[in-house]
Amino acid sequence: MQLPQVIEVKGRRVLTTKQIAELYGTDVGTVQYNFRYNKNKYVLEKHYIEVVGEELKEMKRTSEIHSSLKQVKHLYLWTEKGALLHAKSLNTDKAWEVYDYLVDFYFRAKEKEEPRKPIVPVTDMTKPLKNEMSIKNSIPEDKTRQAGYDIAPAFRELISLLPVEALDAMEKCFRDEKSRVVKLAAIGVLAEKMKRQLA
């Protein structure tokens, strides 16, 4: 399947009505009819972006849209969620298959290209964390030196802040280790993933 021409508006990838029709195997009139018939279900800026006036003129000048759309006075551009509503309206196997493909390779392709910013704030590692301080303060110092202290609460707090992709990567690393402590950490990661799936 060939990906459509990339169109970005306000930092978001969008599709024209013509692109939706071609990709889903229908005609523009059907897509427009489904939109008019279900307009109360579509939310401006969430499901579609309406481009008019100077913004539309600028878009036409920069040639970001199909040449067949050069004469329009207003333009509806469909977001990822708008494309989902159109697939739902058509309810054909092809529309659902194409929508799934578009999510992976068109709408979210930009996310895969950009390096991810760390979600967990970087802290000064020379200073103890809050949980670390409370744990150290609750255990007499001589016992801390002898047996160490329980890092489980700090670890649970850390994994609750990580994105699912990081949890997946941690789980893969932990599975190869033989250490009992690392196996316990893997169980903590799996527990966090299961908690998110059940939520």
JSON list of N, CA and C in Angstrom, two decimals, residues 24-76:
[
{"chain": "A", "resi": 24, "resn": "TYR", "atom": "N", "xyz": [-9.77, 4.47, 1.42]},
{"chain": "A", "resi": 24, "resn": "TYR", "atom": "CA", "xyz": [-10.80, 3.58, 1.95]},
{"chain": "A", "resi": 24, "resn": "TYR", "atom": "C", "xyz": [-11.61, 2.88, 0.86]},
{"chain": "A", "resi": 25, "resn": "GLY", "atom": "N", "xyz": [-11.30, 3.20, -0.41]},
{"chain": "A", "resi": 25, "resn": "GLY", "atom": "CA", "xyz": [-11.98, 2.52, -1.51]},
{"chain": "A", "resi": 25, "resn": "GLY", "atom": "C", "xyz": [-13.41, 2.97, -1.72]},
{"chain": "A", "resi": 26, "resn": "THR", "atom": "N", "xyz": [-13.64, 4.28, -1.58]},
{"chain": "A", "resi": 26, "resn": "THR", "atom": "CA", "xyz": [-14.98, 4.83, -1.80]},
{"chain": "A", "resi": 26, "resn": "THR", "atom": "C", "xyz": [-14.82, 6.12, -2.61]},
{"chain": "A", "resi": 27, "resn": "ASP", "atom": "N", "xyz": [-15.88, 6.91, -2.69]},
{"chain": "A", "resi": 27, "resn": "ASP", "atom": "CA", "xyz": [-15.79, 8.17, -3.43]},
{"chain": "A", "resi": 27, "resn": "ASP", "atom": "C", "xyz": [-15.95, 9.35, -2.48]},
{"chain": "A", "resi": 28, "resn": "VAL", "atom": "N", "xyz": [-15.54, 10.52, -2.96]},
{"chain": "A", "resi": 28, "resn": "VAL", "atom": "CA", "xyz": [-15.58, 11.74, -2.15]},
{"chain": "A", "resi": 28, "resn": "VAL", "atom": "C", "xyz": [-17.00, 12.04, -1.68]},
{"chain": "A", "resi": 29, "resn": "GLY", "atom": "N", "xyz": [-17.99, 11.84, -2.56]},
{"chain": "A", "resi": 29, "resn": "GLY", "atom": "CA", "xyz": [-19.38, 12.11, -2.20]},
{"chain": "A", "resi": 29, "resn": "GLY", "atom": "C", "xyz": [-19.84, 11.30, -0.99]},
{"chain": "A", "resi": 30, "resn": "THR", "atom": "N", "xyz": [-19.43, 10.04, -0.91]},
{"chain": "A", "resi": 30, "resn": "THR", "atom": "CA", "xyz": [-19.81, 9.18, 0.23]},
{"chain": "A", "resi": 30, "resn": "THR", "atom": "C", "xyz": [-19.17, 9.69, 1.51]},
{"chain": "A", "resi": 31, "resn": "VAL", "atom": "N", "xyz": [-17.91, 10.08, 1.44]},
{"chain": "A", "resi": 31, "resn": "VAL", "atom": "CA", "xyz": [-17.22, 10.60, 2.63]},
{"chain": "A", "resi": 31, "resn": "VAL", "atom": "C", "xyz": [-17.90, 11.90, 3.09]},
{"chain": "A", "resi": 32, "resn": "GLN", "atom": "N", "xyz": [-18.22, 12.78, 2.14]},
{"chain": "A", "resi": 32, "resn": "GLN", "atom": "CA", "xyz": [-18.88, 14.04, 2.49]},
{"chain": "A", "resi": 32, "resn": "GLN", "atom": "C", "xyz": [-20.27, 13.79, 3.07]},
{"chain": "A", "resi": 33, "resn": "TYR", "atom": "N", "xyz": [-21.01, 12.84, 2.47]},
{"chain": "A", "resi": 33, "resn": "TYR", "atom": "CA", "xyz": [-22.34, 12.52, 2.98]},
{"chain": "A", "resi": 33, "resn": "TYR", "atom": "C", "xyz": [-22.26, 11.98, 4.41]},
{"chain": "A", "resi": 34, "resn": "ASN", "atom": "N", "xyz": [-21.32, 11.06, 4.66]},
{"chain": "A", "resi": 34, "resn": "ASN", "atom": "CA", "xyz": [-21.17, 10.49, 6.01]},
{"chain": "A", "resi": 34, "resn": "ASN", "atom": "C", "xyz": [-20.83, 11.57, 7.02]},
{"chain": "A", "resi": 35, "resn": "PHE", "atom": "N", "xyz": [-20.02, 12.54, 6.60]},
{"chain": "A", "resi": 35, "resn": "PHE", "atom": "CA", "xyz": [-19.68, 13.65, 7.50]},
{"chain": "A", "resi": 35, "resn": "PHE", "atom": "C", "xyz": [-20.92, 14.49, 7.80]},
{"chain": "A", "resi": 36, "resn": "ARG", "atom": "N", "xyz": [-21.66, 14.88, 6.75]},
{"chain": "A", "resi": 36, "resn": "ARG", "atom": "CA", "xyz": [-22.87, 15.71, 6.96]},
{"chain": "A", "resi": 36, "resn": "ARG", "atom": "C", "xyz": [-23.90, 14.96, 7.82]},
{"chain": "A", "resi": 37, "resn": "TYR", "atom": "N", "xyz": [-24.08, 13.69, 7.55]},
{"chain": "A", "resi": 37, "resn": "TYR", "atom": "CA", "xyz": [-25.08, 12.88, 8.26]},
{"chain": "A", "resi": 37, "resn": "TYR", "atom": "C", "xyz": [-24.71, 12.68, 9.73]},
{"chain": "A", "resi": 38, "resn": "ASN", "atom": "N", "xyz": [-23.42, 12.63, 10.02]},
{"chain": "A", "resi": 38, "resn": "ASN", "atom": "CA", "xyz": [-22.95, 12.38, 11.40]},
{"chain": "A", "resi": 38, "resn": "ASN", "atom": "C", "xyz": [-22.19, 13.57, 11.99]},
{"chain": "A", "resi": 39, "resn": "LYS", "atom": "N", "xyz": [-22.46, 14.77, 11.48]},
{"chain": "A", "resi": 39, "resn": "LYS", "atom": "CA", "xyz": [-21.67, 15.95, 11.86]},
{"chain": "A", "resi": 39, "resn": "LYS", "atom": "C", "xyz": [-21.65, 16.18, 13.37]},
{"chain": "A", "resi": 40, "resn": "ASN", "atom": "N", "xyz": [-22.71, 15.82, 14.06]},
{"chain": "A", "resi": 40, "resn": "ASN", "atom": "CA", "xyz": [-22.75, 16.02, 15.50]},
{"chain": "A", "resi": 40, "resn": "ASN", "atom": "C", "xyz": [-21.73, 15.16, 16.25]},
{"chain": "A", "resi": 41, "resn": "LYS", "atom": "N", "xyz": [-21.21, 14.12, 15.60]},
{"chain": "A", "resi": 41, "resn": "LYS", "atom": "CA", "xyz": [-20.22, 13.24, 16.22]},
{"chain": "A", "resi": 41, "resn": "LYS", "atom": "C", "xyz": [-18.79, 13.74, 15.99]},
{"chain": "A", "resi": 42, "resn": "TYR", "atom": "N", "xyz": [-18.60, 14.64, 15.02]},
{"chain": "A", "resi": 42, "resn": "TYR", "atom": "CA", "xyz": [-17.27, 15.16, 14.70]},
{"chain": "A", "resi": 42, "resn": "TYR", "atom": "C", "xyz": [-17.02, 16.45, 15.47]},
{"chain": "A", "resi": 43, "resn": "VAL", "atom": "N", "xyz": [-15.85, 16.54, 16.07]},
{"chain": "A", "resi": 43, "resn": "VAL", "atom": "CA", "xyz": [-15.49, 17.72, 16.86]},
{"chain": "A", "resi": 43, "resn": "VAL", "atom": "C", "xyz": [-14.35, 18.46, 16.15]},
{"chain": "A", "resi": 44, "resn": "LEU", "atom": "N", "xyz": [-14.58, 19.76, 15.92]},
{"chain": "A", "resi": 44, "resn": "LEU", "atom": "CA", "xyz": [-13.57, 20.60, 15.27]},
{"chain": "A", "resi": 44, "resn": "LEU", "atom": "C", "xyz": [-12.29, 20.58, 16.09]},
{"chain": "A", "resi": 45, "resn": "GLU", "atom": "N", "xyz": [-11.16, 20.48, 15.44]},
{"chain": "A", "resi": 45, "resn": "GLU", "atom": "CA", "xyz": [-9.81, 20.41, 16.01]},
{"chain": "A", "resi": 45, "resn": "GLU", "atom": "C", "xyz": [-9.48, 19.04, 16.60]},
{"chain": "A", "resi": 46, "resn": "LYS", "atom": "N", "xyz": [-10.46, 18.24, 16.92]},
{"chain": "A", "resi": 46, "resn": "LYS", "atom": "CA", "xyz": [-10.20, 16.88, 17.42]},
{"chain": "A", "resi": 46, "resn": "LYS", "atom": "C", "xyz": [-10.27, 15.88, 16.26]},
{"chain": "A", "resi": 47, "resn": "HIS", "atom": "N", "xyz": [-11.35, 15.94, 15.49]},
{"chain": "A", "resi": 47, "resn": "HIS", "atom": "CA", "xyz": [-11.56, 15.01, 14.38]},
{"chain": "A", "resi": 47, "resn": "HIS", "atom": "C", "xyz": [-11.21, 15.63, 13.02]},
{"chain": "A", "resi": 48, "resn": "TYR", "atom": "N", "xyz": [-11.33, 16.93, 12.93]},
{"chain": "A", "resi": 48, "resn": "TYR", "atom": "CA", "xyz": [-11.02, 17.60, 11.66]},
{"chain": "A", "resi": 48, "resn": "TYR", "atom": "C", "xyz": [-10.56, 19.02, 11.93]},
{"chain": "A", "resi": 49, "resn": "ILE", "atom": "N", "xyz": [-9.86, 19.55, 10.96]},
{"chain": "A", "resi": 49, "resn": "ILE", "atom": "CA", "xyz": [-9.41, 20.93, 11.01]},
{"chain": "A", "resi": 49, "resn": "ILE", "atom": "C", "xyz": [-10.01, 21.61, 9.78]},
{"chain": "A", "resi": 50, "resn": "GLU", "atom": "N", "xyz": [-10.64, 22.75, 10.01]},
{"chain": "A", "resi": 50, "resn": "GLU", "atom": "CA", "xyz": [-11.20, 23.50, 8.89]},
{"chain": "A", "resi": 50, "resn": "GLU", "atom": "C", "xyz": [-10.22, 24.61, 8.55]},
{"chain": "A", "resi": 51, "resn": "VAL", "atom": "N", "xyz": [-9.79, 24.62, 7.29]},
{"chain": "A", "resi": 51, "resn": "VAL", "atom": "CA", "xyz": [-8.84, 25.63, 6.84]},
{"chain": "A", "resi": 51, "resn": "VAL", "atom": "C", "xyz": [-9.59, 26.58, 5.90]},
{"chain": "A", "resi": 52, "resn": "VAL", "atom": "N", "xyz": [-9.55, 27.88, 6.25]},
{"chain": "A", "resi": 52, "resn": "VAL", "atom": "CA", "xyz": [-10.24, 28.92, 5.45]},
{"chain": "A", "resi": 52, "resn": "VAL", "atom": "C", "xyz": [-9.37, 30.17, 5.40]},
{"chain": "A", "resi": 53, "resn": "GLY", "atom": "N", "xyz": [-9.80, 31.13, 4.61]},
{"chain": "A", "resi": 53, "resn": "GLY", "atom": "CA", "xyz": [-9.19, 32.45, 4.58]},
{"chain": "A", "resi": 53, "resn": "GLY", "atom": "C", "xyz": [-7.71, 32.46, 4.24]},
{"chain": "A", "resi": 54, "resn": "GLU", "atom": "N", "xyz": [-6.97, 33.27, 4.98]},
{"chain": "A", "resi": 54, "resn": "GLU", "atom": "CA", "xyz": [-5.54, 33.46, 4.74]},
{"chain": "A", "resi": 54, "resn": "GLU", "atom": "C", "xyz": [-4.75, 32.16, 4.92]},
{"chain": "A", "resi": 55, "resn": "GLU", "atom": "N", "xyz": [-5.15, 31.37, 5.89]},
{"chain": "A", "resi": 55, "resn": "GLU", "atom": "CA", "xyz": [-4.46, 30.10, 6.12]},
{"chain": "A", "resi": 55, "resn": "GLU", "atom": "C", "xyz": [-4.58, 29.19, 4.90]},
{"chain": "A", "resi": 56, "resn": "LEU", "atom": "N", "xyz": [-5.78, 29.16, 4.29]},
{"chain": "A", "resi": 56, "resn": "LEU", "atom": "CA", "xyz": [-5.99, 28.35, 3.09]},
{"chain": "A", "resi": 56, "resn": "LEU", "atom": "C", "xyz": [-5.19, 28.91, 1.91]},
{"chain": "A", "resi": 57, "resn": "LYS", "atom": "N", "xyz": [-5.18, 30.23, 1.77]},
{"chain": "A", "resi": 57, "resn": "LYS", "atom": "CA", "xyz": [-4.40, 30.85, 0.69]},
{"chain": "A", "resi": 57, "resn": "LYS", "atom": "C", "xyz": [-2.92, 30.51, 0.83]},
{"chain": "A", "resi": 58, "resn": "GLU", "atom": "N", "xyz": [-2.42, 30.58, 2.05]},
{"chain": "A", "resi": 58, "resn": "GLU", "atom": "CA", "xyz": [-1.01, 30.26, 2.30]},
{"chain": "A", "resi": 58, "resn": "GLU", "atom": "C", "xyz": [-0.73, 28.79, 1.98]},
{"chain": "A", "resi": 59, "resn": "MET", "atom": "N", "xyz": [-1.66, 27.92, 2.35]},
{"chain": "A", "resi": 59, "resn": "MET", "atom": "CA", "xyz": [-1.49, 26.49, 2.07]},
{"chain": "A", "resi": 59, "resn": "MET", "atom": "C", "xyz": [-1.47, 26.24, 0.57]},
{"chain": "A", "resi": 60, "resn": "LYS", "atom": "N", "xyz": [-2.32, 26.93, -0.17]},
{"chain": "A", "resi": 60, "resn": "LYS", "atom": "CA", "xyz": [-2.35, 26.78, -1.62]},
{"chain": "A", "resi": 60, "resn": "LYS", "atom": "C", "xyz": [-1.04, 27.27, -2.24]},
{"chain": "A", "resi": 61, "resn": "ARG", "atom": "N", "xyz": [-0.51, 28.38, -1.69]},
{"chain": "A", "resi": 61, "resn": "ARG", "atom": "CA", "xyz": [0.76, 28.92, -2.22]},
{"chain": "A", "resi": 61, "resn": "ARG", "atom": "C", "xyz": [1.92, 27.97, -1.99]},
{"chain": "A", "resi": 62, "resn": "THR", "atom": "N", "xyz": [1.94, 27.32, -0.85]},
{"chain": "A", "resi": 62, "resn": "THR", "atom": "CA", "xyz": [3.06, 26.43, -0.52]},
{"chain": "A", "resi": 62, "resn": "THR", "atom": "C", "xyz": [2.90, 25.04, -1.11]},
{"chain": "A", "resi": 63, "resn": "SER", "atom": "N", "xyz": [1.79, 24.82, -1.84]},
{"chain": "A", "resi": 63, "resn": "SER", "atom": "CA", "xyz": [1.54, 23.56, -2.55]},
{"chain": "A", "resi": 63, "resn": "SER", "atom": "C", "xyz": [1.58, 22.33, -1.66]},
{"chain": "A", "resi": 64, "resn": "GLU", "atom": "N", "xyz": [1.04, 22.44, -0.46]},
{"chain": "A", "resi": 64, "resn": "GLU", "atom": "CA", "xyz": [0.98, 21.29, 0.44]},
{"chain": "A", "resi": 64, "resn": "GLU", "atom": "C", "xyz": [-0.23, 20.40, 0.15]},
{"chain": "A", "resi": 65, "resn": "ILE", "atom": "N", "xyz": [-1.11, 20.86, -0.74]},
{"chain": "A", "resi": 65, "resn": "ILE", "atom": "CA", "xyz": [-2.33, 20.10, -1.01]},
{"chain": "A", "resi": 65, "resn": "ILE", "atom": "C", "xyz": [-2.41, 19.71, -2.48]},
{"chain": "A", "resi": 66, "resn": "HIS", "atom": "N", "xyz": [-3.28, 18.77, -2.78]},
{"chain": "A", "resi": 66, "resn": "HIS", "atom": "CA", "xyz": [-3.46, 18.33, -4.16]},
{"chain": "A", "resi": 66, "resn": "HIS", "atom": "C", "xyz": [-3.85, 19.49, -5.07]},
{"chain": "A", "resi": 67, "resn": "SER", "atom": "N", "xyz": [-3.41, 19.45, -6.29]},
{"chain": "A", "resi": 67, "resn": "SER", "atom": "CA", "xyz": [-3.73, 20.52, -7.24]},
{"chain": "A", "resi": 67, "resn": "SER", "atom": "C", "xyz": [-5.24, 20.61, -7.48]},
{"chain": "A", "resi": 68, "resn": "SER", "atom": "N", "xyz": [-5.97, 19.50, -7.33]},
{"chain": "A", "resi": 68, "resn": "SER", "atom": "CA", "xyz": [-7.43, 19.51, -7.54]},
{"chain": "A", "resi": 68, "resn": "SER", "atom": "C", "xyz": [-8.16, 20.32, -6.47]},
{"chain": "A", "resi": 69, "resn": "LEU", "atom": "N", "xyz": [-7.47, 20.63, -5.37]},
{"chain": "A", "resi": 69, "resn": "LEU", "atom": "CA", "xyz": [-8.11, 21.38, -4.29]},
{"chain": "A", "resi": 69, "resn": "LEU", "atom": "C", "xyz": [-7.78, 22.87, -4.34]},
{"chain": "A", "resi": 70, "resn": "LYS", "atom": "N", "xyz": [-7.11, 23.30, -5.38]},
{"chain": "A", "resi": 70, "resn": "LYS", "atom": "CA", "xyz": [-6.69, 24.70, -5.46]},
{"chain": "A", "resi": 70, "resn": "LYS", "atom": "C", "xyz": [-7.87, 25.67, -5.54]},
{"chain": "A", "resi": 71, "resn": "GLN", "atom": "N", "xyz": [-9.05, 25.21, -6.00]},
{"chain": "A", "resi": 71, "resn": "GLN", "atom": "CA", "xyz": [-10.19, 26.11, -6.19]},
{"chain": "A", "resi": 71, "resn": "GLN", "atom": "C", "xyz": [-11.15, 26.18, -4.99]},
{"chain": "A", "resi": 72, "resn": "VAL", "atom": "N", "xyz": [-10.95, 25.36, -3.97]},
{"chain": "A", "resi": 72, "resn": "VAL", "atom": "CA", "xyz": [-11.90, 25.31, -2.85]},
{"chain": "A", "resi": 72, "resn": "VAL", "atom": "C", "xyz": [-11.82, 26.57, -2.00]},
{"chain": "A", "resi": 73, "resn": "LYS", "atom": "N", "xyz": [-12.96, 26.93, -1.37]},
{"chain": "A", "resi": 73, "resn": "LYS", "atom": "CA", "xyz": [-13.02, 28.11, -0.52]},
{"chain": "A", "resi": 73, "resn": "LYS", "atom": "C", "xyz": [-12.84, 27.77, 0.96]},
{"chain": "A", "resi": 74, "resn": "HIS", "atom": "N", "xyz": [-13.13, 26.53, 1.32]},
{"chain": "A", "resi": 74, "resn": "HIS", "atom": "CA", "xyz": [-12.79, 26.03, 2.66]},
{"chain": "A", "resi": 74, "resn": "HIS", "atom": "C", "xyz": [-12.42, 24.55, 2.51]},
{"chain": "A", "resi": 75, "resn": "LEU", "atom": "N", "xyz": [-11.60, 24.09, 3.43]},
{"chain": "A", "resi": 75, "resn": "LEU", "atom": "CA", "xyz": [-11.06, 22.75, 3.30]},
{"chain": "A", "resi": 75, "resn": "LEU", "atom": "C", "xyz": [-11.14, 22.03, 4.64]},
{"chain": "A", "resi": 76, "resn": "TYR", "atom": "N", "xyz": [-11.71, 20.83, 4.63]},
{"chain": "A", "resi": 76, "resn": "TYR", "atom": "CA", "xyz": [-11.71, 19.99, 5.82]},
{"chain": "A", "resi": 76, "resn": "TYR", "atom": "C", "xyz": [-10.54, 19.03, 5.72]}
]
